CSV table of C-alpha atoms in Angstrom, one decimal:
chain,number,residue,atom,x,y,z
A,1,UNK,CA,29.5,-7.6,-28.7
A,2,UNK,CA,29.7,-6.1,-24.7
A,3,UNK,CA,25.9,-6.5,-23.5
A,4,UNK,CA,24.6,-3.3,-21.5
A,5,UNK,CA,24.5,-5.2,-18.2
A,6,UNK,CA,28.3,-6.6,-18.5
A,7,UNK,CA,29.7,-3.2,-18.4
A,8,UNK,CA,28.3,-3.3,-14.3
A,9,UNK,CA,30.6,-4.0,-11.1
A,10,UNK,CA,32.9,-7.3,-11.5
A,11,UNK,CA,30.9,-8.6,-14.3
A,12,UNK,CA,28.4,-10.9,-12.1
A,13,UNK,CA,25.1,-11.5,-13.4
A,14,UNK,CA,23.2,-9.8,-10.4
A,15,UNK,CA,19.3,-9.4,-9.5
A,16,UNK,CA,18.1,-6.9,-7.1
A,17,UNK,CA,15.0,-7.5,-5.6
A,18,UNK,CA,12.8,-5.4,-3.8
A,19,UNK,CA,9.5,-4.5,-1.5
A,20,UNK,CA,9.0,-0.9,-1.0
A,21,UNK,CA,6.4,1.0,0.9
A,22,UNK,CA,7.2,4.6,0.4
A,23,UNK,CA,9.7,4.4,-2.0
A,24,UNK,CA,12.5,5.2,0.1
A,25,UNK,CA,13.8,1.1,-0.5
A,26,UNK,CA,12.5,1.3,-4.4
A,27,UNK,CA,15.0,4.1,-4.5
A,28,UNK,CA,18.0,2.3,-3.3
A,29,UNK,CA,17.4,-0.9,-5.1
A,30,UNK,CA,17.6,1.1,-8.3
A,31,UNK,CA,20.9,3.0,-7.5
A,32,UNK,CA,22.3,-0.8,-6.5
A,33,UNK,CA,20.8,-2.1,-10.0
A,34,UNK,CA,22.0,0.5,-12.2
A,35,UNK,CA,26.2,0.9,-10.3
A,36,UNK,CA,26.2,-2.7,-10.7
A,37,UNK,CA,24.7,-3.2,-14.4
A,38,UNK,CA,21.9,-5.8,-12.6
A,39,UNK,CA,18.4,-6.1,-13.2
A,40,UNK,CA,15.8,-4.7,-10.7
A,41,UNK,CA,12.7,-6.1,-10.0
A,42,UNK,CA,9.9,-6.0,-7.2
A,43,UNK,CA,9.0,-8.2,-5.3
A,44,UNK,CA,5.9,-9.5,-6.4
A,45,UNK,CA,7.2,-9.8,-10.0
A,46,UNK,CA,10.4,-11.5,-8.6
A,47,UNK,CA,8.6,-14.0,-7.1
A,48,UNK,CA,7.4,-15.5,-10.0
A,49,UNK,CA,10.9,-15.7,-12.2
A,50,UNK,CA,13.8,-18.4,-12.2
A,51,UNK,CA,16.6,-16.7,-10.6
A,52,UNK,CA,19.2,-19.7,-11.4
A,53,UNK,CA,20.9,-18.0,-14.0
A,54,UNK,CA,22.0,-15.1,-11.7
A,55,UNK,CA,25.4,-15.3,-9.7
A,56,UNK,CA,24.6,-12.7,-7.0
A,57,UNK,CA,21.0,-12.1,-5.2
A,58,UNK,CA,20.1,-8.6,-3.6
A,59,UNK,CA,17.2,-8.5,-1.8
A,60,UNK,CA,16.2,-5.1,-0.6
A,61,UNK,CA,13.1,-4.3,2.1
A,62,UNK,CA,12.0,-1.8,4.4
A,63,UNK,CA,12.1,-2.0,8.2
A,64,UNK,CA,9.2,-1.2,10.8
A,65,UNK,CA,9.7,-1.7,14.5
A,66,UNK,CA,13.6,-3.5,13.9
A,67,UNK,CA,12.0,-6.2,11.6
A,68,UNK,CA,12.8,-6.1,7.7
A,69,UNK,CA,9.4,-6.5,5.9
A,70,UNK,CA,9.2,-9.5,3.4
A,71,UNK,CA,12.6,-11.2,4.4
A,72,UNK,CA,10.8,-14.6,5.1
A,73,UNK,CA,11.2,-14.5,0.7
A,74,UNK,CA,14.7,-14.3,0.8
A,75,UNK,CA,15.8,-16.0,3.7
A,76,UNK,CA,13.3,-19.5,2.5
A,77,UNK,CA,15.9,-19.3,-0.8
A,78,UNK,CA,19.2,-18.7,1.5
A,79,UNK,CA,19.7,-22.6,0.7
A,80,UNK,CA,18.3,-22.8,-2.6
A,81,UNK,CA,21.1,-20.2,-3.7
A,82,UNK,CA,24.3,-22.0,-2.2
A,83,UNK,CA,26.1,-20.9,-5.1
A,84,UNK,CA,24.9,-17.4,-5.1
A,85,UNK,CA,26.1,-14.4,-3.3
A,86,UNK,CA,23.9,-13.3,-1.4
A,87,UNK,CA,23.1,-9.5,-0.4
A,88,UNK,CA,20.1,-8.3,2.2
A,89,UNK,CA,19.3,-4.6,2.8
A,90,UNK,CA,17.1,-2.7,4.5
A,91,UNK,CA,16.1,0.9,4.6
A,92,UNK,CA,14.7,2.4,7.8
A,93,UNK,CA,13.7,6.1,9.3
A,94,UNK,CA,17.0,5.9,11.5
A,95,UNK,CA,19.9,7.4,10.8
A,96,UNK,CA,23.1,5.3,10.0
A,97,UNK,CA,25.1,6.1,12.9
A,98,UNK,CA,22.2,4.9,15.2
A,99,UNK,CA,23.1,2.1,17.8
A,100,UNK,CA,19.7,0.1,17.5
A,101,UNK,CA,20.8,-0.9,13.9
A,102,UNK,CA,23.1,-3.9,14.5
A,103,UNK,CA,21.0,-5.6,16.9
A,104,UNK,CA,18.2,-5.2,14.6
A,105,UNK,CA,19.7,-6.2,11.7
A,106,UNK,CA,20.9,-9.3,13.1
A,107,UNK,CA,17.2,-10.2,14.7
A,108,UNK,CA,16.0,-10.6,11.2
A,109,UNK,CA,18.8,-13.4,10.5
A,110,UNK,CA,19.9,-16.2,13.2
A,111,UNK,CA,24.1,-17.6,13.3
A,112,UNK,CA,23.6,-20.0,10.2
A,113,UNK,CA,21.8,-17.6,8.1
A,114,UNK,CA,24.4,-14.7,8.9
A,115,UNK,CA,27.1,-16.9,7.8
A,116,UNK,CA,25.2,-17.5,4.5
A,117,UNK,CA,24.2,-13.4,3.8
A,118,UNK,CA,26.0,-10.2,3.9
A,119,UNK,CA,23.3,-7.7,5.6
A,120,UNK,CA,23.7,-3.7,5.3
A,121,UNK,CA,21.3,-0.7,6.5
A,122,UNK,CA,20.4,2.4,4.6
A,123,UNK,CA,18.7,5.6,5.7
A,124,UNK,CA,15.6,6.6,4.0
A,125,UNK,CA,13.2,8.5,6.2
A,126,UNK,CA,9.7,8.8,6.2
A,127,UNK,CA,6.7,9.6,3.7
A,128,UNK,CA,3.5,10.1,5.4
A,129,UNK,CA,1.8,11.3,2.4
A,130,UNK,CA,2.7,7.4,0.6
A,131,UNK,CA,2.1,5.7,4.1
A,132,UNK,CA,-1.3,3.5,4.3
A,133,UNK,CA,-3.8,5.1,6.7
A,134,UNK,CA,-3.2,2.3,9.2
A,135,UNK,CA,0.8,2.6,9.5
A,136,UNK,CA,0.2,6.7,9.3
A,137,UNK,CA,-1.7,6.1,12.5
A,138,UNK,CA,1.0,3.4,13.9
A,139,UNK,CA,3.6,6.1,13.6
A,140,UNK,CA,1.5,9.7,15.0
A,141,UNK,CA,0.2,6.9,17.7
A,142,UNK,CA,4.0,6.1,18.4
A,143,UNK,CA,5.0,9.9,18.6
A,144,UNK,CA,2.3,10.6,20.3
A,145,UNK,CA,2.9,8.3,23.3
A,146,UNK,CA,6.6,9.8,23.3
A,147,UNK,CA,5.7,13.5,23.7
A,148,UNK,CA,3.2,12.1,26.2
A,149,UNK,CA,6.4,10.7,28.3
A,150,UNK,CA,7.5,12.4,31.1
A,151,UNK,CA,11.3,13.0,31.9
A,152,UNK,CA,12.4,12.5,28.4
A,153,UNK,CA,15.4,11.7,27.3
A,154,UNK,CA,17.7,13.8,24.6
A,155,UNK,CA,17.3,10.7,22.3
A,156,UNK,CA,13.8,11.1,22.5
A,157,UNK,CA,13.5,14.0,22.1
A,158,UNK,CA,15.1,14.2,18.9
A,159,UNK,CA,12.6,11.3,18.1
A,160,UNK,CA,9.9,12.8,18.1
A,161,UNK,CA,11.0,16.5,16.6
A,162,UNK,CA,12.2,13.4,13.2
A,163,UNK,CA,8.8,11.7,13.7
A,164,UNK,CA,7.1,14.3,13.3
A,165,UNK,CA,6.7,14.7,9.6
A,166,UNK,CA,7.8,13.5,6.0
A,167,UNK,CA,11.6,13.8,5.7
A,168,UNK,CA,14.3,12.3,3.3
A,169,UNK,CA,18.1,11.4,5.0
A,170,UNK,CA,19.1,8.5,1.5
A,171,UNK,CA,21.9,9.3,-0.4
A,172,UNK,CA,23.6,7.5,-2.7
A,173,UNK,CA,26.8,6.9,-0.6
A,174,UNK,CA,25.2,4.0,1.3
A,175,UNK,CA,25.1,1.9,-1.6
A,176,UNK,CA,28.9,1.8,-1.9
A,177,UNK,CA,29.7,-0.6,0.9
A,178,UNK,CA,26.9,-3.4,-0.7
A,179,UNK,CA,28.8,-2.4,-4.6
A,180,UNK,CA,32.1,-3.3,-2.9
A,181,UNK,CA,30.8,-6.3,-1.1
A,182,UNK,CA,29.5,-7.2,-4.9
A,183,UNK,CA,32.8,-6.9,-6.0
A,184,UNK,CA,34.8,-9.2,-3.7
């Protein structure tokens, strides 16, 4: 009889893990679990399985000033899972088309590491109202010293009108290049 989770992408036993702050990186780890037929768990509950039995490994976490929160989990099993495929993703405030991703992404891995994971970006936004009061301050301390610059440029000046407040850019189509990587 088919299980439930074989009918996913390609038929590989897959694990998405996650750490979310907002829920912005919760949100894409769950579209990522259920297109691929995986199972989706959180961090903290992650941590405490035995992951052998899966064939690919999704870790999903949030970035905050270029670096991906949590990844020191993931990358300390990069070796461990030599068999595995192995999928990172992070979900920031910029928008996809924003230069500043790449380099970021690849700060958070160094040469051997990038040769071992496939890493991807997806836009999420920002949640003041699920923000802890100490990164709520991080952030209106941020825009605050921006509007406070003079001779602004037009890139920060869009900055701060997006900093501003709550707003929500995800959308399901950013999981499709991480599904296809799952496939190959």
């Amino acid at each position: 009889m088919e299980n439930e989770k074989d009918k996913g992408i390609g038929l590989v036993k897959t694990i998405v893990v996650y750490n979310s702050k907002t829920g912005f990186t919760k949100r894409y780890a769950e579209w990522i679990a259920e297109a691929a037929g995986a199972d989706c768990l959180e961090l903290s509950i992650a941590k405490k399985k035995d992951l052998t039995s899966y064939e690919a490994i999704i870790f999903g976490g949030w970035a905050c000033a270029g670096s991906i929160r949590k990844i020191s989990w993931f990358k300390g099993n990069i070796d461990k899972w030599a068999d595995k495929k192995r999928i990172a993703f992070c979900v920031g405030a910029s928008p996809i088309d924003s230069p500043e991703i790449e380099t970021a992404l690849n700060r958070n891995f160094n040469e051997a590491e990038r040769e071992k994971v496939t890493v991807f970006y997806c836009p999420g936004g920002l949640n003041y109202e699920k923000m802890s009061a100490l990164f709520k301050l991080m952030m209106k301390m941020f825009v605050k010293t921006l509007k406070a610059k003079k001779d602004k440029t037009e890139k920060e000046q869009i900055m701060i009108k997006m900093l501003s407040s709550s707003y929500d850019i995800s959308d399901k189509k950013y999981i499709e290049p991480i599904l296809q990587c799952l496939k190959k």
